[in-house]
XYZ file of C-alpha atoms in Angstrom:
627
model
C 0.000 0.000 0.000
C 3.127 2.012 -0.513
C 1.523 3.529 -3.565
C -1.113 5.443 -1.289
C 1.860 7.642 -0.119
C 3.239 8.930 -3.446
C 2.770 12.546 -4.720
C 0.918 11.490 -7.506
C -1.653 9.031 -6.051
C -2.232 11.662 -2.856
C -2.962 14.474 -5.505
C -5.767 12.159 -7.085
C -6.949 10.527 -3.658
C -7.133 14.061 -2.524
C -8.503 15.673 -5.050
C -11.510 13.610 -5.357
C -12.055 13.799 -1.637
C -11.904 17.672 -2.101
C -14.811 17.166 -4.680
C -16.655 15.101 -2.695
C -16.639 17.368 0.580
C -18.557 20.102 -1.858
C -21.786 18.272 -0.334
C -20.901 19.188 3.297
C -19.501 22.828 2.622
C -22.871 24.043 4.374
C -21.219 22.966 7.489
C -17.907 25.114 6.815
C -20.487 27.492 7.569
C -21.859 26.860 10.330
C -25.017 25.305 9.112
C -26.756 22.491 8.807
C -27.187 19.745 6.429
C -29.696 17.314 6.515
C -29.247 13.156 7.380
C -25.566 14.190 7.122
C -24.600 10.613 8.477
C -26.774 8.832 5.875
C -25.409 11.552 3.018
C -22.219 10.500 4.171
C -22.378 7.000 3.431
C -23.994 7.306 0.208
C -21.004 9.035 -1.026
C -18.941 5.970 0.266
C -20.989 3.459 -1.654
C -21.611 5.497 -4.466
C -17.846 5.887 -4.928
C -17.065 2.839 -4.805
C -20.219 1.575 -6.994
C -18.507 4.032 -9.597
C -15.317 3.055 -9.724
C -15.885 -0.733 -9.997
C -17.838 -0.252 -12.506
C -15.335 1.992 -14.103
C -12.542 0.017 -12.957
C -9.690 3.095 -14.237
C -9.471 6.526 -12.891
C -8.209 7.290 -16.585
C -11.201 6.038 -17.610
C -13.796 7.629 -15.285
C -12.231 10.811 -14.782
C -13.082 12.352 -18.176
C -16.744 11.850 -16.962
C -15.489 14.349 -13.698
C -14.924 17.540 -15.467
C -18.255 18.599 -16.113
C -18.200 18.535 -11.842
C -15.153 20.021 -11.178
C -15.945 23.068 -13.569
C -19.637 23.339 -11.621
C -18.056 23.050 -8.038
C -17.211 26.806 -8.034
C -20.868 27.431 -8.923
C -21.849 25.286 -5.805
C -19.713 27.062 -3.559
C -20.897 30.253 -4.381
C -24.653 29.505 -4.693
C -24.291 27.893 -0.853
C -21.904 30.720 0.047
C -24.433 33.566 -1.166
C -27.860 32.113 -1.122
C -27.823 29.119 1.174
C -28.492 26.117 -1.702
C -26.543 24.727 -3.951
C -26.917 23.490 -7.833
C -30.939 23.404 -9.075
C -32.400 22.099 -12.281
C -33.280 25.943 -12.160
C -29.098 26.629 -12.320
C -28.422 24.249 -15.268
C -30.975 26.053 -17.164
C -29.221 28.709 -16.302
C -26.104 27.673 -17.341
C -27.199 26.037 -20.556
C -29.749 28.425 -21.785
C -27.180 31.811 -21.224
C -25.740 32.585 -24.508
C -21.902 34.033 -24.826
C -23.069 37.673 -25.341
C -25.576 37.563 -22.347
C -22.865 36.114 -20.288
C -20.436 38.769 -21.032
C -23.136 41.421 -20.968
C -23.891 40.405 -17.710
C -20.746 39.860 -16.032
C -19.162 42.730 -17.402
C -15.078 42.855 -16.425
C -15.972 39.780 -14.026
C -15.342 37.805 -17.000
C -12.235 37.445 -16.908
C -12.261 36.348 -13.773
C -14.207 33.305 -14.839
C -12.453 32.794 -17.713
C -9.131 32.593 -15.281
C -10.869 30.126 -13.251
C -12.548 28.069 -16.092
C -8.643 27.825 -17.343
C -7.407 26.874 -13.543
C -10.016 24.181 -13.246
C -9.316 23.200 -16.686
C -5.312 22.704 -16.050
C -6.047 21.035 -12.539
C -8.366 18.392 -14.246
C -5.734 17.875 -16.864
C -3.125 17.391 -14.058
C -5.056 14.613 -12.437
C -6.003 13.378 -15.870
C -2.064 12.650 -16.400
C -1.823 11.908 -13.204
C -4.416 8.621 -12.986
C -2.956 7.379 -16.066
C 0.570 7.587 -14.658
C -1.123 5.820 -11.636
C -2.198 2.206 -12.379
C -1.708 0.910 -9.048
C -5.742 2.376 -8.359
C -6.672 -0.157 -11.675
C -9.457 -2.383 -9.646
C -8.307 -5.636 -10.654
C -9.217 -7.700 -7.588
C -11.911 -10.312 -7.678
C -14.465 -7.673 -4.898
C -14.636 -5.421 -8.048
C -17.309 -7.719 -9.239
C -18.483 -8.784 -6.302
C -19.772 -4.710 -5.497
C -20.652 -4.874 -9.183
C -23.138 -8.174 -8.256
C -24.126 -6.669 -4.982
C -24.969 -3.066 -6.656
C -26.901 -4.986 -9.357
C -28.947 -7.173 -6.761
C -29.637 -3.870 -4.050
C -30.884 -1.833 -6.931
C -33.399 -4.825 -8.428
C -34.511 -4.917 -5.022
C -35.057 -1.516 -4.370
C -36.812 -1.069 -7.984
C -38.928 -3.916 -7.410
C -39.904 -2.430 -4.128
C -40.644 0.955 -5.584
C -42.377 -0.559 -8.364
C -44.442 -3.373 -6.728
C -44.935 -2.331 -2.916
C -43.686 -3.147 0.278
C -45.706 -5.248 2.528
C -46.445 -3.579 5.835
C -44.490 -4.252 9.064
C -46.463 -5.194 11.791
C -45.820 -2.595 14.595
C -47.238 -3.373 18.319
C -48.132 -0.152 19.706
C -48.927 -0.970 23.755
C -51.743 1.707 25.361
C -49.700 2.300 27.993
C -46.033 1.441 29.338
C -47.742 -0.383 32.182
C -49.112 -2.847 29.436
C -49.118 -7.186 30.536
C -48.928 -9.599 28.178
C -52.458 -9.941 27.896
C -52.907 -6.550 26.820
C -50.519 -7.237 23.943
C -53.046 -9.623 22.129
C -55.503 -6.303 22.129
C -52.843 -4.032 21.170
C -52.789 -1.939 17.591
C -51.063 -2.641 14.665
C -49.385 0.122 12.557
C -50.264 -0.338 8.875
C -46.697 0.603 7.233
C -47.333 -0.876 3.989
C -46.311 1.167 1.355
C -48.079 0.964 -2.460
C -45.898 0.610 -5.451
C -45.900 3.612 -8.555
C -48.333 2.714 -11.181
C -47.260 2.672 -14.831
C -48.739 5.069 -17.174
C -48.216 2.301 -20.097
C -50.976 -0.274 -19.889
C -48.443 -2.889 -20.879
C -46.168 -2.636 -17.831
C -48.865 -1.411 -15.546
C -50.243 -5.223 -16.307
C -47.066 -6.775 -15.364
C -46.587 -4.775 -12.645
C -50.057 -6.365 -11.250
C -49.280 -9.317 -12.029
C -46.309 -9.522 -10.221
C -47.329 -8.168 -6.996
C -50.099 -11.080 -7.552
C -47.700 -13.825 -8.048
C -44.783 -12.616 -6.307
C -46.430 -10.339 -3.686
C -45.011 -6.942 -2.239
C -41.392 -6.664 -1.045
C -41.091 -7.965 3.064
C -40.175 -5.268 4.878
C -37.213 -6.838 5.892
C -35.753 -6.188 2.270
C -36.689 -2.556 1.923
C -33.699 -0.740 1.038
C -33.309 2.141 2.885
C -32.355 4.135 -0.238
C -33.279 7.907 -0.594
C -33.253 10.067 -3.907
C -33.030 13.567 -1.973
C -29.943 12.126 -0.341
C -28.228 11.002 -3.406
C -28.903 14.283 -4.722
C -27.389 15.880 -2.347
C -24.026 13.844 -2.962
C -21.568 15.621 -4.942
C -20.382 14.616 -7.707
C -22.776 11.636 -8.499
C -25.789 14.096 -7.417
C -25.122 16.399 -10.741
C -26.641 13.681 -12.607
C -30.083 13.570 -11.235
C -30.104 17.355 -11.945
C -29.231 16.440 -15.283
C -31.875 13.870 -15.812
C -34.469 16.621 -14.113
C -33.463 19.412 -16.161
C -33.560 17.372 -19.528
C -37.297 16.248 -18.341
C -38.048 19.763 -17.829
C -36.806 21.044 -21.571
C -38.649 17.884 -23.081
C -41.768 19.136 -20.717
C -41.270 22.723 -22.136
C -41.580 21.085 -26.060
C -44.313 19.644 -25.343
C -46.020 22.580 -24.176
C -44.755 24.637 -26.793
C -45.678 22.132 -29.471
C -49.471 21.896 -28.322
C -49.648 25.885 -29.986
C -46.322 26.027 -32.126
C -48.926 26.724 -35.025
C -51.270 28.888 -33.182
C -51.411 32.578 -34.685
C -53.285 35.493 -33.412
C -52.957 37.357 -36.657
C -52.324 40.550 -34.845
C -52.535 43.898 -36.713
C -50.545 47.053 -35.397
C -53.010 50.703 -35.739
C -50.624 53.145 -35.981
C -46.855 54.070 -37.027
C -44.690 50.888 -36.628
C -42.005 53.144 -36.615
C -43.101 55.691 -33.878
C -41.364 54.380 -30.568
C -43.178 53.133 -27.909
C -42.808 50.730 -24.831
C -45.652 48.522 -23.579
C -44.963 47.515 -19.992
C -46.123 44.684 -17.852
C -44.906 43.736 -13.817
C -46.080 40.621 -12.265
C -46.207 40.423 -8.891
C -46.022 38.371 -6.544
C -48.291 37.488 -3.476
C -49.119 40.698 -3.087
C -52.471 41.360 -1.578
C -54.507 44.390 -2.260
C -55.644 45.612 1.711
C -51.989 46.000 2.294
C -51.561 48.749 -0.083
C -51.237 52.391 0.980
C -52.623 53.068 -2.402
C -55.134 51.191 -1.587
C -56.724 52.674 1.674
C -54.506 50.651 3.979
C -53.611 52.765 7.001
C -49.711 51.867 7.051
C -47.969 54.785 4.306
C -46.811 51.322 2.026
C -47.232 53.060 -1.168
C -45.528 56.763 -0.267
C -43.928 56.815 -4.081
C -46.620 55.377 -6.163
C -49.263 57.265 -4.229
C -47.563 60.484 -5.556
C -47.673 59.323 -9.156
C -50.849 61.549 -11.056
C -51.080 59.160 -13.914
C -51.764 56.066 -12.103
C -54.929 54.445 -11.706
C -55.519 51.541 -9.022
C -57.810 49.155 -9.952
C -60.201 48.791 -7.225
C -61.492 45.807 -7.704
C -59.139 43.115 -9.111
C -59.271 39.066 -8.426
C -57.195 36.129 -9.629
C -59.239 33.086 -10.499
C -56.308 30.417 -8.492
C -53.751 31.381 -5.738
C -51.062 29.526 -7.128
C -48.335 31.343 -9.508
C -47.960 28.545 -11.602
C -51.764 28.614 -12.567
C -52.368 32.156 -12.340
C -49.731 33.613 -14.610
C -51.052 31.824 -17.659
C -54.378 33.323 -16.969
C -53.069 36.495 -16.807
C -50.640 36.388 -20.196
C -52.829 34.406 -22.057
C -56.817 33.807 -23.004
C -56.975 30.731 -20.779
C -59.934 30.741 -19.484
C -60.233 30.728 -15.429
C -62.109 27.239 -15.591
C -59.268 26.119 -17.637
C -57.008 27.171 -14.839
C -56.175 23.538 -13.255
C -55.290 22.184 -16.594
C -51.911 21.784 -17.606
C -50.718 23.845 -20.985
C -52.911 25.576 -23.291
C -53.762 25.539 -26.961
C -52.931 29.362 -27.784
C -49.953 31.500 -26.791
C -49.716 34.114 -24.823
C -49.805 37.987 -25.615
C -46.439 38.051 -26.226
C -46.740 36.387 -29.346
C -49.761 38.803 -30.933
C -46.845 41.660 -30.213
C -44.584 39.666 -31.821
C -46.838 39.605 -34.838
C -47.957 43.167 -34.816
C -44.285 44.248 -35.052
C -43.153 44.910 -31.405
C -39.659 43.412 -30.173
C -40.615 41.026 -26.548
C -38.435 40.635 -23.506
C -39.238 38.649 -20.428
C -37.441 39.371 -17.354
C -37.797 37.255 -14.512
C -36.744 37.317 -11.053
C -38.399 33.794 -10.107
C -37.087 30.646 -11.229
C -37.398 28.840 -14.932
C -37.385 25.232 -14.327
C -39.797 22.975 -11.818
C -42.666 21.977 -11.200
C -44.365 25.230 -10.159
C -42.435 27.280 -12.548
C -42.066 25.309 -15.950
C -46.034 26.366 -16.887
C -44.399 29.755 -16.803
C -41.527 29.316 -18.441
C -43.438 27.934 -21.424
C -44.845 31.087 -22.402
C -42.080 32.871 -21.243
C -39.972 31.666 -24.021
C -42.037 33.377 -26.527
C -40.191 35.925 -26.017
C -37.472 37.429 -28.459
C -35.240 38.111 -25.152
C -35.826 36.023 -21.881
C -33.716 36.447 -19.011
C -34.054 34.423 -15.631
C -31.968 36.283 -13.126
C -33.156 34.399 -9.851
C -30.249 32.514 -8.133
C -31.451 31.599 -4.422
C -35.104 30.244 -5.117
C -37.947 31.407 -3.112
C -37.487 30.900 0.590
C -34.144 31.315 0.459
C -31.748 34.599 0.383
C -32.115 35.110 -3.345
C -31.454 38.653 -5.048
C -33.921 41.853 -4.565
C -36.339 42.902 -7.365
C -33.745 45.778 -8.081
C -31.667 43.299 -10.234
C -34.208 43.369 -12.915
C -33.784 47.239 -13.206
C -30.632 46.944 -14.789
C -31.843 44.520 -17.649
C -35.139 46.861 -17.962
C -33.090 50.105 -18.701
C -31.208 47.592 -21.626
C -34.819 46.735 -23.030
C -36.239 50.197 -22.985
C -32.521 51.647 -24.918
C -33.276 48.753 -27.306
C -33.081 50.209 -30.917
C -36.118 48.452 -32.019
C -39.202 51.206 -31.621
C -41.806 48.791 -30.517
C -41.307 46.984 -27.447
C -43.052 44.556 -25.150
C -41.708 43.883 -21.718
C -42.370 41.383 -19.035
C -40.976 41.753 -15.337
C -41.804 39.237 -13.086
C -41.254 39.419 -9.699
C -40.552 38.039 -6.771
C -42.667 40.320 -4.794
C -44.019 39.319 -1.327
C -42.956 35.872 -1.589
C -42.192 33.996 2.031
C -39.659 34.198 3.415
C -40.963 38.121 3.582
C -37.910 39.641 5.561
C -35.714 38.476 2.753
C -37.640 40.475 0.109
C -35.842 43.444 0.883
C -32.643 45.188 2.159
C -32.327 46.572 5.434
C -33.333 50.244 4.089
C -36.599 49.188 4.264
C -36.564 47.364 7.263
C -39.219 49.828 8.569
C -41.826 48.019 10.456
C -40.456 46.773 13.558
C -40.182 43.781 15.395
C -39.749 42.369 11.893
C -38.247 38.913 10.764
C -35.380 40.476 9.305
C -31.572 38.577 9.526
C -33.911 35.853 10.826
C -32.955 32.793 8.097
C -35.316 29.849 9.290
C -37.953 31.809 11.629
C -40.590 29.847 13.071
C -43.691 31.118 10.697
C -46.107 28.767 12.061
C -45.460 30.048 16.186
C -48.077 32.872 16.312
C -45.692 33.927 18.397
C -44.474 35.819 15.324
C -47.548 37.163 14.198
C -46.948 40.343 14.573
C -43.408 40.036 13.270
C -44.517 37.941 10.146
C -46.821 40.837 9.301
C -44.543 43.580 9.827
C -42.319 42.043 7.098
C -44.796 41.727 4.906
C -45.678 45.349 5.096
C -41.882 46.123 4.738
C -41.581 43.848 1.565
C -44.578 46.025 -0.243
C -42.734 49.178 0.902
C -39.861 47.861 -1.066
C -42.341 47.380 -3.779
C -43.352 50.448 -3.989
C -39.995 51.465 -4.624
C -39.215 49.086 -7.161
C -42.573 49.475 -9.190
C -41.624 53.557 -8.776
C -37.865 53.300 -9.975
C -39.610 51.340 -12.750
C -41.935 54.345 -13.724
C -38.891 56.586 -13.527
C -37.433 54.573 -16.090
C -40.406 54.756 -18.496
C -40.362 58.775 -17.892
C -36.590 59.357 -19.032
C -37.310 57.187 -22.137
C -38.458 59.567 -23.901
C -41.425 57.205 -25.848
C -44.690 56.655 -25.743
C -44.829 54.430 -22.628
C -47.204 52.636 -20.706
C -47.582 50.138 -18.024
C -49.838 47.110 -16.150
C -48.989 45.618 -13.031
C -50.986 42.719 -11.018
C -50.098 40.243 -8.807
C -50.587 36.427 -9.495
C -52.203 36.317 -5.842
C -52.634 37.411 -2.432
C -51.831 36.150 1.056
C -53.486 34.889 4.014
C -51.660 36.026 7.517
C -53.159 34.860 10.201
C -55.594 37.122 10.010
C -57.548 38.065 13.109
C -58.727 34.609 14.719
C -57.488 32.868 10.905
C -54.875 30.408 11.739
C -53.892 30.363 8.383
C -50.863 31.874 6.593
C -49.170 32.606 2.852
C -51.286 31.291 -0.028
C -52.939 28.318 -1.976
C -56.191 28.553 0.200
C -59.621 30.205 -0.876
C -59.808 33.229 1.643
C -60.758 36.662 -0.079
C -57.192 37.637 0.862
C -55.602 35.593 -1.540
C -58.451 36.560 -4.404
C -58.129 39.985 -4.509
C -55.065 41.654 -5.603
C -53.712 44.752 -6.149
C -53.219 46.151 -9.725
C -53.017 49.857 -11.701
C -51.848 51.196 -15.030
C -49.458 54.035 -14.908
C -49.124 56.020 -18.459
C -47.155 58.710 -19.612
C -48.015 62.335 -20.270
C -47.792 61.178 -24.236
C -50.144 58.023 -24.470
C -52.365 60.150 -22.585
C -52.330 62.790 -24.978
C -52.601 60.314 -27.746
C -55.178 57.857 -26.264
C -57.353 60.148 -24.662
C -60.587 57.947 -24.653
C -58.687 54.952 -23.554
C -57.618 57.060 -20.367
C -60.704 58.229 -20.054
C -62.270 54.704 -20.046
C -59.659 53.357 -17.485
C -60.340 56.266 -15.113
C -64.604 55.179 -15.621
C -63.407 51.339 -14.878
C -61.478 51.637 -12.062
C -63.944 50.824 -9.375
C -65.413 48.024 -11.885
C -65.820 44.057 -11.049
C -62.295 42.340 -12.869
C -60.447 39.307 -13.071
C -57.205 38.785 -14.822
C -58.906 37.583 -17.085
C -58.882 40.586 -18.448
C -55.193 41.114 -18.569
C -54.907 39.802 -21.801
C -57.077 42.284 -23.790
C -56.161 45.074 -22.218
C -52.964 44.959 -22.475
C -53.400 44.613 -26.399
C -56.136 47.175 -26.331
C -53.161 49.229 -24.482
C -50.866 48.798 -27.225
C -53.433 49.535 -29.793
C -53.276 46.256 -31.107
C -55.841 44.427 -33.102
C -56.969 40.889 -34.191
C -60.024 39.257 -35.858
C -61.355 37.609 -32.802
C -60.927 40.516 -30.504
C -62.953 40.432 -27.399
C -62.931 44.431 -26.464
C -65.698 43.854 -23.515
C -62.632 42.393 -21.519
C -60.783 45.486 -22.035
C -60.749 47.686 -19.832
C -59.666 50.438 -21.613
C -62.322 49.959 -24.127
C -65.781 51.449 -23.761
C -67.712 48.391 -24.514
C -65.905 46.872 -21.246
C -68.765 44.518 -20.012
C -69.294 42.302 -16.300
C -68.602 38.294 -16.674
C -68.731 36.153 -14.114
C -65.460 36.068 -12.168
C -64.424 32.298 -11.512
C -62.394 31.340 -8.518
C -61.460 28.122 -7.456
C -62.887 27.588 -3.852
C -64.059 24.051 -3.324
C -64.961 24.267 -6.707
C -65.448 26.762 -9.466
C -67.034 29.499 -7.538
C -68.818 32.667 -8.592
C -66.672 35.525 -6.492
C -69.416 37.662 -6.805
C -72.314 35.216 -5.462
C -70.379 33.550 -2.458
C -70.833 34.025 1.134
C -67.701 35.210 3.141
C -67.068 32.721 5.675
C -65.101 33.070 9.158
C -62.133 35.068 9.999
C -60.090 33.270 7.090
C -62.624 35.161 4.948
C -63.184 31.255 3.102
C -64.844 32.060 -0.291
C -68.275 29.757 -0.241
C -70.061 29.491 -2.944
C -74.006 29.991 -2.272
C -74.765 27.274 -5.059
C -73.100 24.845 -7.013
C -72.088 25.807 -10.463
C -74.545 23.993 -12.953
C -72.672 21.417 -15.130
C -74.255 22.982 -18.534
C -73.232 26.511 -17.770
C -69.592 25.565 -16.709
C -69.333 23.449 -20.146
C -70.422 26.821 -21.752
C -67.881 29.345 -20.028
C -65.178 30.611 -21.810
């Protein structure tokens, strides 16, 4: 075992242990992982499950670089915003071109360039230095028998996955006092755990039939094997991120291809050469009572309140309280019944601007990838320019809203004289304190520099809510340094915002909190248009009509057409009773999903959650009919 001690074999050994301890930098830093012990063993067996199988370090290293060049990105990611490498990242990653990259980065690219170059030589080092190195060749006969024992743990853990595992009896005494005698009436815990149905009818067949004739796994044999700790292994974790990411992109296609053909055949009316911005700004969870702007008796709007050509739309509701279904609503004409349903068969607005000449960007401070944001992303990508700028996720420490001012002021300079852009933000997501900066730490106690705070102990009630009100003060300043933008532009500029949702926060007696409930709270949402001195001069009766509207009943459903009707764009199917910058602006019934498809306007308002209840059942006939 001499051969451990040379140079050459302790700069491999070493190095790979260096790559491997990426999973546990978190506790360089004084944090915790989770099931560290069992995280630490499944880098054990997964290293040596690799290298039988690969037998050479000359062989498998080549399949390490793609993890030694990411480890940086790792490092910083759980450095600066407390996670490390996402589906979300790769897309990143693979989806920035050269130009954005550089654009981005600015003279911090050569500073990546210098360390793509010193990871580059260091892998080549340790490239010459396994092939100089066969003593590491696996040549002993226990190569094949962890090959055999790999083989036979992972049949057994498919079948188990697959099949079902047959339930362990558990005796649970009613008291520590129990006799034997009490034993025989004691209960038994039913751990039995159902295997993953088949989507094929083919293997869903066998899959019966073998639980049938074989019967479920004994519990004896259930390997205690989990995916969230494998991902969490570095390197071998990379390639479940892989496999997610390249489910996501084939997700996306299919999306895309269900309307690749779909046209709006949009018409400009007007001078295609006449510049002019069209502005939207999602928001996020923001809810409409906790507006300044809005009558709430905190001073949360202090910039946008002083802003004379802004309108707040009094009376705005989102159909679902989820972003991932209400975003579609809003960009699209997906109707709200249609909400639930995955993908749609048209596109989204951005693709009528496209055709009626104007250039599209989509700027987003959320996330691309997942489950709750690939819906999103599928319309997003309409878009001529799309940038994802979101690096910590949600609940994490991610970056402020003020990184997407910097890509804005690039979009509005944009030669092109039409433009259509998108901001979405990340708002008055949870975790609220970390919406912000400290500036606007005004509200106090607050949540602030708090990084896991106990959100369920009402204890923090008043503290959960102060953030909140601090994150839509910083809102207000971000929405305002967005107008300020528009103003120096110099165009003919105009813009929308509306949040996907509200929030529920333990309102009064309510022991509810954030979103994805049916309380009024989350329904009704807070949305204006803000236009400059020159579309009002030029649109006059459109103004007009907006300033008649802006106590009337909406949905986002109406999003859509007004936001074409804004632009003073036309097609053959156009539905102007949904603008509502349009005179013929007309009431439909606003959807929202409470228990049900429920009519907003006819439901009761139930208990200090403020539960939407609907008075009566929708009738099957009219909700086949809606649109």
């Amino acid at each position: 075992m001499r051969f451990l001690l040379r140079p050459r074999t302790c700069f491999l050994l070493i190095s790979y242990l260096l790559l491997s301890a990426v999973a546990f930098f978190s506790l360089f830093l004084g944090k915790t992982i989770s099931h560290p012990s069992q995280l630490l063993v499944t880098e054990i067996i997964a290293w040596m499950v690799f290298w039988a199988v690969m037998q050479r370090p000359r062989w498998f290293h080549y399949l390490l670089l793609p993890a030694m060049l990411a480890a940086p990105v790792e490092i910083y990611l759980r450095l600066y915003f407390g996670q490390g490498i996402s589906t979300h990242h790769l897309g990143i990653i693979v989806e920035t071109s050269p130009s954005e990259a550089m654009e981005f980065l600015g003279q911090k690219i050569w500073l990546l360039v210098l360390l793509l170059l010193i990871l580059t030589s260091w892998w080549w080092a340790l490239l010459k230095a396994a092939k100089a190195t066969p003593e590491l060749e696996w040549r002993h006969v226990s190569r094949w028998i962890v090959i055999a024992l790999a083989l036979a743990v992972a049949t057994v853990w498919q079948y188990g996955t697959i099949v079902g595992i047959a339930a362990t009896p558990i005796v649970a005494r009613s008291s520590p006092d129990s006799s034997e005698e009490d034993d025989a009436e004691s209960t038994v815990v039913n751990t039995e755990t159902k295997g993953k149905p088949f989507s094929n009818p083919l293997l869903e067949q066998w899959r019966l039939s073998a639980a049938k004739t074989l019967g479920k796994l004994p519990p004896w044999a259930n390997i205690p094997y989990s995916e969230d700790v494998m991902t969490q292994t570095w390197p071998f974790g990379l390639v479940s991120y892989a496999i997610d990411f390249w489910t996501e992109r084939n997700y996306l296609k299919q999306l895309a291809e269900k309307n690749r053909n779909f046209r709006f055949h949009a018409t400009l009316e007007g001078d295609l050469n006449a510049p002019q911005t069209v502005l939207l700004v999602i928001g996020e969870s923001s809810r409409f009572d906790r507006w300044g702007l809005n009558g709430y008796p905190r001073d949360t709007n202090p910039r946008l309140t002083a802003e004379s050509n802004l309108v707040s739309l009094k009376d705005m509701v989102t159909p679902v309280t989820a972003t991932r279904l209400s975003v579609p609503i809003i960009i699209s004409r997906k109707p709200a019944t249609m909400g639930l349903k995955a993908g749609f068969s048209e596109k989204s607005f951005l693709a009528a601007f496209k055709e009626a000449g104007f250039k599209t960007f989509w700027i987003s401070n959320q996330m691309s990838f997942g489950k709750f944001d690939t819906p999103v992303s599928a319309f997003a990508n309409e878009a001529d320019v799309t940038e994802f700028l979101n690096l910590g996720g949600f609940t994490n420490s991610s970056n402020f809203d003020d990184v997407l001012l910097a890509p804005l002021s690039r979009a509005i300079l944009d030669p092109r004289p039409k433009k259509l852009i998108v901001l979405h933000t990340l708002g008055n997501h949870w975790n609220y304190s970390h919406r912000y900066p400290k500036d606007f730490d005004h509200w106090q106690p607050s949540l602030f520099g708090i990084v896991d705070p106990e959100y369920t102990d009402l204890k923090n009630k008043d503290a959960l809510n102060n953030s909140y009100d601090n994150s839509v003060l910083y809102t207000d300043h971000i929405l305002a340094e967005v107008i300020q933008r528009l103003k120096a532009s110099d165009q003919l500029t105009s813009m929308m915002y509306v949040s996907d949702h509200g929030q529920t926060l333990y309102d009064g007696s309510c022991q509810l909190a954030f979103h994805g409930h049916n309380t009024q709270f989350e329904f009704h949402i807070p949305s204006f248009i803000w236009f400059s001195d020159a579309y009002q001069a030029q649109f006059s009766d459109k103004i007009e009509q907006l300033r008649k509207h802006q106590q009337f009943k909406l949905s986002t459903e109406n999003v859509f057409h007004t936001l074409l009707d804004m632009g003073n764009i036309h097609t053959p199917d156009e539905k102007l009773d949904w603008s509502i910058l349009n005179s013929h602006l007309k009431k439909h019934t606003r959807y929202v999903d409470s228990n049900g498809w429920t009519d907003y306007d006819n439901a009761d308002i139930s208990g200090a959650c403020h539960e939407m209840i609907a008075k009566k059942p929708i009738p099957k006939k009219k909700k086949k009919k809606l649109r």
